[in-house]
XYZ file of C-alpha atoms in Angstrom:
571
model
C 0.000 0.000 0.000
C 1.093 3.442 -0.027
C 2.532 6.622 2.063
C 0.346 9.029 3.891
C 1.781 12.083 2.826
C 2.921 14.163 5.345
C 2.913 12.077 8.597
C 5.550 11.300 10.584
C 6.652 8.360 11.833
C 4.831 6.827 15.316
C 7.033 6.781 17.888
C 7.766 3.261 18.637
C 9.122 3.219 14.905
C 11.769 6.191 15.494
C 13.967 4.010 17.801
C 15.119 2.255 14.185
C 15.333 5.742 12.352
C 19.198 5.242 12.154
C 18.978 2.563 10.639
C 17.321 4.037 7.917
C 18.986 7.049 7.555
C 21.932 6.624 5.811
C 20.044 4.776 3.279
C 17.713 7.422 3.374
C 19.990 10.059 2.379
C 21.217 7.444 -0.997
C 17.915 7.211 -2.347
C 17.095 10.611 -1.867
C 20.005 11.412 -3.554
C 19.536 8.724 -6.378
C 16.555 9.073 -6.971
C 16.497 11.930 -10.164
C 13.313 13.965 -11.504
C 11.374 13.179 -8.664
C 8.867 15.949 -8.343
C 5.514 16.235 -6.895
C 2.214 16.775 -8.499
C -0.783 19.095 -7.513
C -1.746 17.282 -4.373
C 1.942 16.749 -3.213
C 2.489 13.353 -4.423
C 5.734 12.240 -5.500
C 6.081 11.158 -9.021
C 8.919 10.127 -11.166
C 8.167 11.427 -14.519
C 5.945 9.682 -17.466
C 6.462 6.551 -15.560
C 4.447 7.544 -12.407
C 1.455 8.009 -15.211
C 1.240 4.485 -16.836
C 0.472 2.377 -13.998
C -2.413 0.886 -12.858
C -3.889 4.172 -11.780
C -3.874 7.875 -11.534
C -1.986 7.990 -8.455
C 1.256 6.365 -10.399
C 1.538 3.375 -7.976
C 0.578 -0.314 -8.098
C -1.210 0.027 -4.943
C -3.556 3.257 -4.933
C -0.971 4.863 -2.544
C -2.872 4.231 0.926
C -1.383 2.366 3.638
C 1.442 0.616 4.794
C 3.544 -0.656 7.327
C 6.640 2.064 8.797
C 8.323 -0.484 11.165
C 12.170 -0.205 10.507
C 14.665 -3.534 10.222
C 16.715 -3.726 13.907
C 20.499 -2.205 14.274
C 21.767 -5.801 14.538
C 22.898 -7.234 11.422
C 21.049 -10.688 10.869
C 24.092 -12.485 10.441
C 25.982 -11.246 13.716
C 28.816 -13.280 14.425
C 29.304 -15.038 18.171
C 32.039 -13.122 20.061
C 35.475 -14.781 20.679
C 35.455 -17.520 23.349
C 31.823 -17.179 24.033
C 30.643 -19.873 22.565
C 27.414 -19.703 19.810
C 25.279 -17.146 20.364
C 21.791 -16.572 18.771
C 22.381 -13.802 16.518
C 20.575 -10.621 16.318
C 17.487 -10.015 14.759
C 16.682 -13.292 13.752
C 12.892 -13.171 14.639
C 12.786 -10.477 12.188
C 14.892 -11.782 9.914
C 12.804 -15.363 9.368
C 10.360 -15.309 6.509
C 7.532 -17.937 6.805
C 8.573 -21.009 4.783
C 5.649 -20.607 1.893
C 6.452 -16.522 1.106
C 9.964 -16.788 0.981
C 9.387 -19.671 -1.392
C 7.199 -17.751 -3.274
C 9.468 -14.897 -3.447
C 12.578 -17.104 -5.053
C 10.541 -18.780 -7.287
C 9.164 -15.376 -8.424
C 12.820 -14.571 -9.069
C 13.412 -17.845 -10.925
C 10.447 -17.272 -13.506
C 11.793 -13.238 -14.361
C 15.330 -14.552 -14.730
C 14.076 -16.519 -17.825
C 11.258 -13.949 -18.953
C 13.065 -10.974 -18.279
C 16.698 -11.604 -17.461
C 17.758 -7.962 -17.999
C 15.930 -6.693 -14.767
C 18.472 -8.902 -12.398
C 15.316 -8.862 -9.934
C 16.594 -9.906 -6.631
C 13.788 -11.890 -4.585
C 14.805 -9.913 -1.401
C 12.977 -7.215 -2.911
C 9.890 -8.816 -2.867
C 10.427 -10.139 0.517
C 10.977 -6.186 1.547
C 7.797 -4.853 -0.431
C 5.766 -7.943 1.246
C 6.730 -6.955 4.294
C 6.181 -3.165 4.502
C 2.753 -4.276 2.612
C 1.327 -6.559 4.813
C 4.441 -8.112 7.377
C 4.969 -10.901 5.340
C 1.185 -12.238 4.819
C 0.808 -11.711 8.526
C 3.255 -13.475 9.406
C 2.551 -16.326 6.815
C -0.712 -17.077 7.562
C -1.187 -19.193 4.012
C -2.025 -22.200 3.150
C 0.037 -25.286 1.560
C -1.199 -23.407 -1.939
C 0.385 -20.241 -1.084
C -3.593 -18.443 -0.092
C -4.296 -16.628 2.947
C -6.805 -17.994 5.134
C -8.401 -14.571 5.284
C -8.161 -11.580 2.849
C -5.941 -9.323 3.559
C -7.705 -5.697 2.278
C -6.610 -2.347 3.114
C -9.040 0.658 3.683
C -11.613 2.027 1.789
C -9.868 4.566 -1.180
C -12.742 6.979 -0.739
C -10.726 10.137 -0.415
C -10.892 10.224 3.231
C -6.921 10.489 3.985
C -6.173 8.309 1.133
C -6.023 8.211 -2.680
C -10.292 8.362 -3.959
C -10.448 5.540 -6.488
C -14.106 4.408 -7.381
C -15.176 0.714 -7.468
C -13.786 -0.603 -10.678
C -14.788 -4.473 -9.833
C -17.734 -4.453 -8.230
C -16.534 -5.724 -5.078
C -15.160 -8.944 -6.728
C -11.790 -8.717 -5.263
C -12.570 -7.008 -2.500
C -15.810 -7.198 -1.429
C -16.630 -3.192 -1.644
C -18.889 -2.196 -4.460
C -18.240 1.345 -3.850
C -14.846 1.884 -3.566
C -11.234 0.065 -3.838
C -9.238 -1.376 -1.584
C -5.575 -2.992 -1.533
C -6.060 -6.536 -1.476
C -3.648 -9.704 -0.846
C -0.179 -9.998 0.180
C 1.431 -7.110 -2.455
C -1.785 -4.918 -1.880
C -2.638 -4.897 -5.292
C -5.878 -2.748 -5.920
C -8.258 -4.488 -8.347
C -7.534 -2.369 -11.227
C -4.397 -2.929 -11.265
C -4.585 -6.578 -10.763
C -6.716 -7.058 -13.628
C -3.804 -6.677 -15.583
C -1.189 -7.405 -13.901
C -1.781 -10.414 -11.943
C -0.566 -13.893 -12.829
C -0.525 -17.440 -12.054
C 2.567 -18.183 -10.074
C 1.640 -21.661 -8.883
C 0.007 -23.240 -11.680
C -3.310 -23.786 -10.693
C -5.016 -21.964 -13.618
C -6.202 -18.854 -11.245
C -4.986 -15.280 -10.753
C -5.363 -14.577 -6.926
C -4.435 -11.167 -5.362
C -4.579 -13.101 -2.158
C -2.347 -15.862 -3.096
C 0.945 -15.036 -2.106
C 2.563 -17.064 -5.025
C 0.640 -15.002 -8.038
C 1.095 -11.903 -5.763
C 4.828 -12.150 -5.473
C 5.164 -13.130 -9.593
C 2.294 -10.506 -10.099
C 4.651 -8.039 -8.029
C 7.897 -8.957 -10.069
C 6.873 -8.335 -12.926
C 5.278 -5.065 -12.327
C 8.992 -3.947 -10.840
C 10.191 -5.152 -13.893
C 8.570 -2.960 -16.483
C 9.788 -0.678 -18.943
C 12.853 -2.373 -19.517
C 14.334 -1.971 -15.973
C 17.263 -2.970 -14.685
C 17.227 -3.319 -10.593
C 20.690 -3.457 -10.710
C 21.012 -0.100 -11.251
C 20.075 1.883 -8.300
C 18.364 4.528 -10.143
C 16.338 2.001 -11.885
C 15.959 0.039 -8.760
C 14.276 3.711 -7.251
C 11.888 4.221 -9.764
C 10.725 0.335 -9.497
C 10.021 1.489 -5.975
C 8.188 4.369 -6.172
C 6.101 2.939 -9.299
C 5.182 0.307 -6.908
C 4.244 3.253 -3.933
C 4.868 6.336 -4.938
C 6.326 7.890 -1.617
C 9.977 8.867 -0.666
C 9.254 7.276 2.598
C 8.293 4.296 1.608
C 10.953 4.703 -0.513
C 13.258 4.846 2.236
C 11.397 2.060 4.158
C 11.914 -0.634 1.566
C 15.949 -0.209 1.048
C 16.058 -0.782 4.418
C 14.781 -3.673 4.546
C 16.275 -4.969 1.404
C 19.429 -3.973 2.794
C 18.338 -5.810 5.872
C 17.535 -9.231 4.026
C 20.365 -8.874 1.387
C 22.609 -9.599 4.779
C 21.114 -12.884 5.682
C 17.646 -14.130 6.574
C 15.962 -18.249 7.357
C 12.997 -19.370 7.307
C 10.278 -20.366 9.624
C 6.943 -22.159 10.216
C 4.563 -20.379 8.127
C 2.180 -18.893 10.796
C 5.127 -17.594 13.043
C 6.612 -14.721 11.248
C 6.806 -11.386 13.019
C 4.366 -9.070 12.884
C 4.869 -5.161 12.362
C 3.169 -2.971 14.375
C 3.167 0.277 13.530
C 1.366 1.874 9.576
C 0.613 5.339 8.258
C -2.593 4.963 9.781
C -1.172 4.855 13.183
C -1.488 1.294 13.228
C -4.210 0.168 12.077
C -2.842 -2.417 8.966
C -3.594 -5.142 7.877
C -3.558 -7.054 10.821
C -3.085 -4.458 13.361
C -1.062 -5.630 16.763
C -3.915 -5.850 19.436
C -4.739 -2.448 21.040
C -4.153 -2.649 24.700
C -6.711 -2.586 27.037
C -8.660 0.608 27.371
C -8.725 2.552 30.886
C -12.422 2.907 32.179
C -14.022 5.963 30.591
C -14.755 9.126 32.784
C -18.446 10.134 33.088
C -19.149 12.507 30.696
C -19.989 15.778 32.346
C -23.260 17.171 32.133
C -23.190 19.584 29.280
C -24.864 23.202 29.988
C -27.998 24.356 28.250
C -27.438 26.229 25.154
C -27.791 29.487 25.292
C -31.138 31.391 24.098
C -30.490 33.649 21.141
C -32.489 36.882 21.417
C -34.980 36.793 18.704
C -33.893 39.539 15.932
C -35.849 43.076 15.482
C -38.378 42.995 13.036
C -36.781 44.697 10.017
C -38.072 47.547 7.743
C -40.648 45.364 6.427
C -41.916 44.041 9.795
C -41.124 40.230 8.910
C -38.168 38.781 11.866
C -36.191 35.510 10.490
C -36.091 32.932 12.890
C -33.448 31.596 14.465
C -32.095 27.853 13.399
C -32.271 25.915 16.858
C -29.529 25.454 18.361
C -27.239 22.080 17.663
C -27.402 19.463 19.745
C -23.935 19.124 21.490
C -22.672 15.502 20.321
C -24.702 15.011 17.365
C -22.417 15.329 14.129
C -22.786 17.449 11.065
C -23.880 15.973 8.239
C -21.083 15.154 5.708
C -20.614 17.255 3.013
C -21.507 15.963 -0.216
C -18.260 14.455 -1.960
C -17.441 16.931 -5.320
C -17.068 14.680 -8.283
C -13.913 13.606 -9.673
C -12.843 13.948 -13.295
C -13.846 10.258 -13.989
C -17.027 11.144 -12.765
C -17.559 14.140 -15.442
C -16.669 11.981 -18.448
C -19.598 11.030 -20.623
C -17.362 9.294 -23.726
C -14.363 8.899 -25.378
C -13.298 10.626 -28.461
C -10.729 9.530 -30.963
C -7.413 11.728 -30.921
C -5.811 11.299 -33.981
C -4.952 7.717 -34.530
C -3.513 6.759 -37.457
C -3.904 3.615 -39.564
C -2.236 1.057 -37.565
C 0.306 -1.323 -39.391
C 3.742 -2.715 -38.580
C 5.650 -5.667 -40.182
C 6.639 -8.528 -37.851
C 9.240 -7.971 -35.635
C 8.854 -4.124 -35.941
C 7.643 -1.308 -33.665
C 4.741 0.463 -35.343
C 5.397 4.053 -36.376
C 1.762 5.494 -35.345
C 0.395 5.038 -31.712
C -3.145 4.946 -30.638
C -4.416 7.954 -28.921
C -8.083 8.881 -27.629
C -9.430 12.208 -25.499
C -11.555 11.873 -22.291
C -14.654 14.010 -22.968
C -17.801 15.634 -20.930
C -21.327 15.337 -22.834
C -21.022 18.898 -23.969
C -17.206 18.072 -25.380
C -14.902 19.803 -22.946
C -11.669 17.765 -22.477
C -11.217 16.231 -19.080
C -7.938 16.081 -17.751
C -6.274 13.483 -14.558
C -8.654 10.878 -15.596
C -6.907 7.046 -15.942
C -7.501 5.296 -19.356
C -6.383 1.729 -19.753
C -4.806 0.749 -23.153
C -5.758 -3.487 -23.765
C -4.532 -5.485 -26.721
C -6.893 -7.914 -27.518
C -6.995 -10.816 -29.826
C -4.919 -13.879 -30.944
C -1.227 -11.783 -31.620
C 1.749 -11.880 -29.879
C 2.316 -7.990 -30.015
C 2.886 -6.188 -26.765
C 2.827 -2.561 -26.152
C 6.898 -1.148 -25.584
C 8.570 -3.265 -22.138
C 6.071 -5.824 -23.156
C 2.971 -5.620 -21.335
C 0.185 -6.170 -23.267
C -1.947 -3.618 -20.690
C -1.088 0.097 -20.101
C -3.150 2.582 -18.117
C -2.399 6.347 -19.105
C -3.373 9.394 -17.160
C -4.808 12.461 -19.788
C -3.001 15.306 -20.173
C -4.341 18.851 -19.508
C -6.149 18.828 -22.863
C -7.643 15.413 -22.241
C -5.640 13.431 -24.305
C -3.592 10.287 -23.124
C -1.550 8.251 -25.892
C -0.559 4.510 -25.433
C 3.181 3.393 -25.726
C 4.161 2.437 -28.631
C 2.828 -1.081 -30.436
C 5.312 -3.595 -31.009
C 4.667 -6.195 -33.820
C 5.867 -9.866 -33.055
C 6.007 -12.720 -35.244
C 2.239 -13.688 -36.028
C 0.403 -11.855 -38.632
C -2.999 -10.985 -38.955
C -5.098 -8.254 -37.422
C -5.698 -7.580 -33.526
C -7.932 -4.767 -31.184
C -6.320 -2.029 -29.239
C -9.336 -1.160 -26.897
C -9.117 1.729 -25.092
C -11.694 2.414 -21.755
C -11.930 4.948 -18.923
C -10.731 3.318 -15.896
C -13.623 3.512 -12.790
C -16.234 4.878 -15.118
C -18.870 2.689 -17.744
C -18.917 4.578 -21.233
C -18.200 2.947 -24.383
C -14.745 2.126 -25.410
C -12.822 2.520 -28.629
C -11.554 -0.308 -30.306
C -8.737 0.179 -32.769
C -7.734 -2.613 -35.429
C -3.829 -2.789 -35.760
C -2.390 -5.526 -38.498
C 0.716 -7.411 -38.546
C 2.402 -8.508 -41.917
C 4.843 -10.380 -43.064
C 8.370 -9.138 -43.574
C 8.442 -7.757 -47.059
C 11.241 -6.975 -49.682
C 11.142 -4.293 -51.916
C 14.581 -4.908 -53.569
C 16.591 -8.490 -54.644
C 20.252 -8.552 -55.764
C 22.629 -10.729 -56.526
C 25.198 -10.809 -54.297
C 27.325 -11.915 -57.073
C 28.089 -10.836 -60.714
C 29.816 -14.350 -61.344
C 28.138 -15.977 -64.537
C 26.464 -19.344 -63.484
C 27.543 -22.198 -65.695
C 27.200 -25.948 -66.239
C 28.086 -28.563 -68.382
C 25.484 -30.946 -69.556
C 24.915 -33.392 -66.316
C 26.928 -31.680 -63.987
C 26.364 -29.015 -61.383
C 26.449 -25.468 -60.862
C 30.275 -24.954 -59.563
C 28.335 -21.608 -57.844
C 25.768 -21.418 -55.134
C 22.842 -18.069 -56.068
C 22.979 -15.764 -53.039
C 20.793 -13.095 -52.669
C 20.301 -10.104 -50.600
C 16.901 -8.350 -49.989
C 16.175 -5.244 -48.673
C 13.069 -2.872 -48.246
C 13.065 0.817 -48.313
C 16.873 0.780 -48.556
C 16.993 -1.611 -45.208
C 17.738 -5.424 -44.689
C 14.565 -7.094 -45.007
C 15.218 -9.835 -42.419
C 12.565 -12.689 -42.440
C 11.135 -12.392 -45.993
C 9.494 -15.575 -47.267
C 10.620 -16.154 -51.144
C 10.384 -19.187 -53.378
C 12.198 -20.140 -56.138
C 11.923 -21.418 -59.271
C 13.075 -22.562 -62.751
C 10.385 -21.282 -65.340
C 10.390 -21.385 -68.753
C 10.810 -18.268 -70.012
C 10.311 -14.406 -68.810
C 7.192 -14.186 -70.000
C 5.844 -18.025 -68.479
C 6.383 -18.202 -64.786
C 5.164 -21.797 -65.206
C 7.945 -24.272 -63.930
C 10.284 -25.449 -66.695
C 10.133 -29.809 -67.252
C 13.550 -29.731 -68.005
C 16.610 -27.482 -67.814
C 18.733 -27.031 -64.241
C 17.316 -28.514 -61.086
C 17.617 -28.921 -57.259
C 17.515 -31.835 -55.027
C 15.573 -32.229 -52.003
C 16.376 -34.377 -49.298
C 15.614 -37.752 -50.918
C 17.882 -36.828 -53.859
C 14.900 -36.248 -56.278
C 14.736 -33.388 -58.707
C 12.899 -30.763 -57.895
C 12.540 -27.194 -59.909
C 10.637 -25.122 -57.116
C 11.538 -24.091 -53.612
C 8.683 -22.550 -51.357
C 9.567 -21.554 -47.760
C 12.373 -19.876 -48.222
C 13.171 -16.894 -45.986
C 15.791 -14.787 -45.906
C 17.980 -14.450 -43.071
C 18.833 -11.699 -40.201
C 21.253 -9.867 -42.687
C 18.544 -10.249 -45.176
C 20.745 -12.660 -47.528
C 19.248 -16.204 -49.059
C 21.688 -18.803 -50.114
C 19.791 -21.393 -52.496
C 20.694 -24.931 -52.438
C 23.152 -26.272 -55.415
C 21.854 -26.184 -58.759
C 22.407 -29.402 -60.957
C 21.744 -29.811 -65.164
C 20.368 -32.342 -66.969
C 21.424 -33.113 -70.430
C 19.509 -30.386 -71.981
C 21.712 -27.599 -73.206
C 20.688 -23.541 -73.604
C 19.733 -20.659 -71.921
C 17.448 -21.228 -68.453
C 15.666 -18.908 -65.698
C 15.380 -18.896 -62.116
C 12.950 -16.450 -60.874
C 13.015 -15.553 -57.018
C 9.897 -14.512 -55.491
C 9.441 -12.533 -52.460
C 6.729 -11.026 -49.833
C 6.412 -7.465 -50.772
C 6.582 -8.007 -54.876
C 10.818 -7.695 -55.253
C 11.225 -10.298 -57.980
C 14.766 -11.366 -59.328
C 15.387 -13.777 -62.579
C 19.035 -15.015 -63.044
C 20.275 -16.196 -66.365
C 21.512 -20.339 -66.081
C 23.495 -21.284 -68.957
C 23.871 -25.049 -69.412
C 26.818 -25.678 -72.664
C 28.846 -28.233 -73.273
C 32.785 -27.710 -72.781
C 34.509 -26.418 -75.835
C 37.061 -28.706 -76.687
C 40.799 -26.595 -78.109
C 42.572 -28.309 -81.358
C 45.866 -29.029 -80.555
């Protein structure tokens, strides 16, 4: 969950403050083009806006826990001739069996889908912990799922981020507004995109610590990160929670794990005690029991108001009566948010969308948040979905990116990225936490195309009657000047320019059984863009012969085969 701006830190939590501090000061001081926005919250640039929500952070930015790691390093060493002694901190430094197995085998899955991000599993063991002390304490089951949700407080505004029900209370049981839920205090909007299955069961559960923790790494892992950069590492952080406190919290205890921890029975872990909310997490420590109240004294009578002077046209205006002491105001209504205001969506300017495989499309899908009357509505969260059977992913590959509008209403998606299967697919754009239609854009995939073929040879290609070609034809193709990597082709001898129908007799190939064959399909050309055919054989036809090579695209190349006997010199 996420920082309450502004609040310090309880007092039973400032005992640890050294701890913290000096790597306090390092991420404050690594931690470039962190600003804050209108309301004071810390962002990190356009990263802060393409989360799961408007507040820039995984987790709606409400609560979480402050407790600091001890002094005591975890792996204190026993004194000289004092025998073993049990070292420092180890109650805090045990993780329940099931989340720290969760947490490593989180790490195992994003070394093999994203090995670049060198995401350490100690910082998912620091995040659970400041989220919700380690699934309270590691109260799971054998499958990894709490035995009770674990759900933060209402997001309604009221000293926290105000995010609107956007699930209808499916994750977490409130129909009117969000809440954190599960282990990694995902809120449900962000979860719809971003959770996984980490232990195979076919299910994406917030409140199963084993898709929370792979759910978590690979939101840390987005946009290309590397956490082995401490800069990188930083903005990871504070996409997660966007708060230089909590900031501040989690190095600490990543620093604090990174030195040694164990593990123990699930159900024993320590518990944290102290939150932004002065205590009150996820599973609060118990309050201690309360003195006796004093009787309430006997309040006074209210005072009679004089009743006013008739005024110039003899009429008085009566008093309101007085309050009742005790008896609360009424709230005051709650002003709408932008969300609320927006009555559609409006296309912004999207171009036709079309990429070859393997490259990045060159126009990106853009739509404006709109009231009825057509006034651009800025701060408002749309989510960017690809949809369909494609392998395409949006740039850091996601396939899901939520976008917070600029002033004039507009938010654009990152940029498409084609992969290898062709065909068309949706881009749907919606307006997160508010029902109006969305737009659905169709993007299409082709194949790698060639524009261009060339011999990468000018050698002439000659053969005696029943021999073979003594050169192999190479080709390069390219398109618009570039390699054209990937470009299907096929090849074949035809019988004349004019007839591309393939030629009885002439030059031949083999395939793998040896027979002759005239025509090669399947063909594609390689990274550099070059095809190398197979050897060419003759038959005991002599003359002039054609291959024609075929590409994707339309780039068409015939080559001249010249089958002659050997001239024969009079001595």
């Amino acid at each position: 969950m996420a920082a309450h701006f502004g609040r310090r830190l309880r007092k039973g939590a400032t005992s640890t403050a050294v701890a913290a501090a000096a790597v306090a000061a390092l991420a404050a001081s690594q931690a470039p083009g962190v600003t804050t926005d209108d309301q004071g919250r810390q962002t990190t640039g356009s990263e802060a806006t393409s989360d799961g929500n408007g507040d820039g952070s995984a987790t709606g930015n409400g609560r979480y826990y402050t407790d600091l790691p001890p002094l005591d390093s975890p792996t204190a060493s026993p004194s000289p001739g004092t025998g073993p002694t049990t070292p420092a901190g180890t109650a805090e430094a045990g993780i329940p069996a099931t989340v720290l197995d969760a947490y490593k085998k989180a790490e195992t899955e994003l070394r093999t889908s994203k090995p670049g991000c060198n995401l350490p599993w100690q910082l998912l063991a620091a995040i659970g912990k400041v989220e919700s002390g380690q699934a309270r304490g590691g109260r799971v089951d054998a499958n990894g799922t709490t035995y009770s949700k674990i759900l933060g407080p209402k997001l309604d505004g009221n000293g926290f981020a105000l995010i609107a029900d956007t699930d209808n209370g499916a994750y977490d049981g409130d129909s009117a507004y969000d809440r954190a839920v599960g282990p990694m205090q995902f809120i449900p909007s962000t979860w719809e995109w971003a959770g996984r299955d980490g232990n195979g069961d076919g299910a994406k559960n917030p409140n199963n610590v084993y898709d929370a923790a792979l759910a978590a790494g690979h939101y840390l892992c987005r946009f290309d990160r590397d956490l082995s950069v401490q800069s990188e590492l930083n903005k990871a952080i504070l996409g997660y929670n966007n708060s230089q406190d909590y900031l501040n919290t989690v190095l600490s205890w990543l620093e604090y794990y990174r030195k040694g921890t164990h593990e123990v029975p699930d159900g024993t872990g320590s518990l944290p005690s102290h939150s932004t909310d002065d205590g009150q997490g996820a599973n609060p420590s118990p309050s201690p029991t309360p003195s006796p109240p004093k009787s309430p004294k006997t309040p006074k009578p209210p005072k009679t108001t004089p009743s006013p002077k008739p005024d110039d046209g003899g009429s008085t205006s009566p008093s309101p009566p007085p309050s009742t002491p005790g008896t609360p105001k009424p709230p005051s209504p709650t002003p709408p948010t932008p969300t609320d205001t927006v009555d559609h969506l409006e296309d912004a300017g999207t171009a036709k969308l079309t990429a070859t495989a393997g490259d990045t499309f060159d126009q990106k899908v853009a739509v404006r948040t709109e009231t009825k009357a057509g006034k651009a509505v800025a701060k408002v969260r749309v989510r960017f979905t690809i949809v369909g059977d494609t392998d395409a992913t949006f740039t850091g590959g996601e396939t899901v990116a939520t976008i917070v509008t600029n002033s004039a209403g507009k938010a654009t998606a990152p940029a498409l990225v084609a992969g290898q299967k062709t065909g068309d697919f949706t881009v749907r754009a919606t307006v997160v936490g508010r029902s109006v239609r969305g737009l659905d854009y169709t993007a299409t995939v082709t194949e790698p195309q060639a524009d261009t073929l060339a011999r990468t040879s000018a050698t002439e290609l000659t053969c005696v009657p029943g021999g073979e070609f003594a050169d192999q034809v190479e080709v390069k193709a390219t398109y618009k000047n570039a390699v054209a990597d990937g470009v299907a082709a096929t090849a074949t001898i035809v019988k004349s320019a004019d007839d591309a129908t393939e030629n009885d007799k002439g030059p031949y190939f083999k395939d793998a059984d040896g027979k002759t064959v005239r025509t090669l399909k399947d063909l594609k050309t390689d990274a550099n863009g070059l095809l190398k055919l197979p050897k060419l054989y003759a038959d005991d036809t002599t003359g002039t012969f054609l291959l024609r090579i075929d590409t994707t695209g339309g780039a068409t190349l015939t080559v001249e085969l010249k089958v002659a006997a050997a001239t024969t010199t009079t001595p």
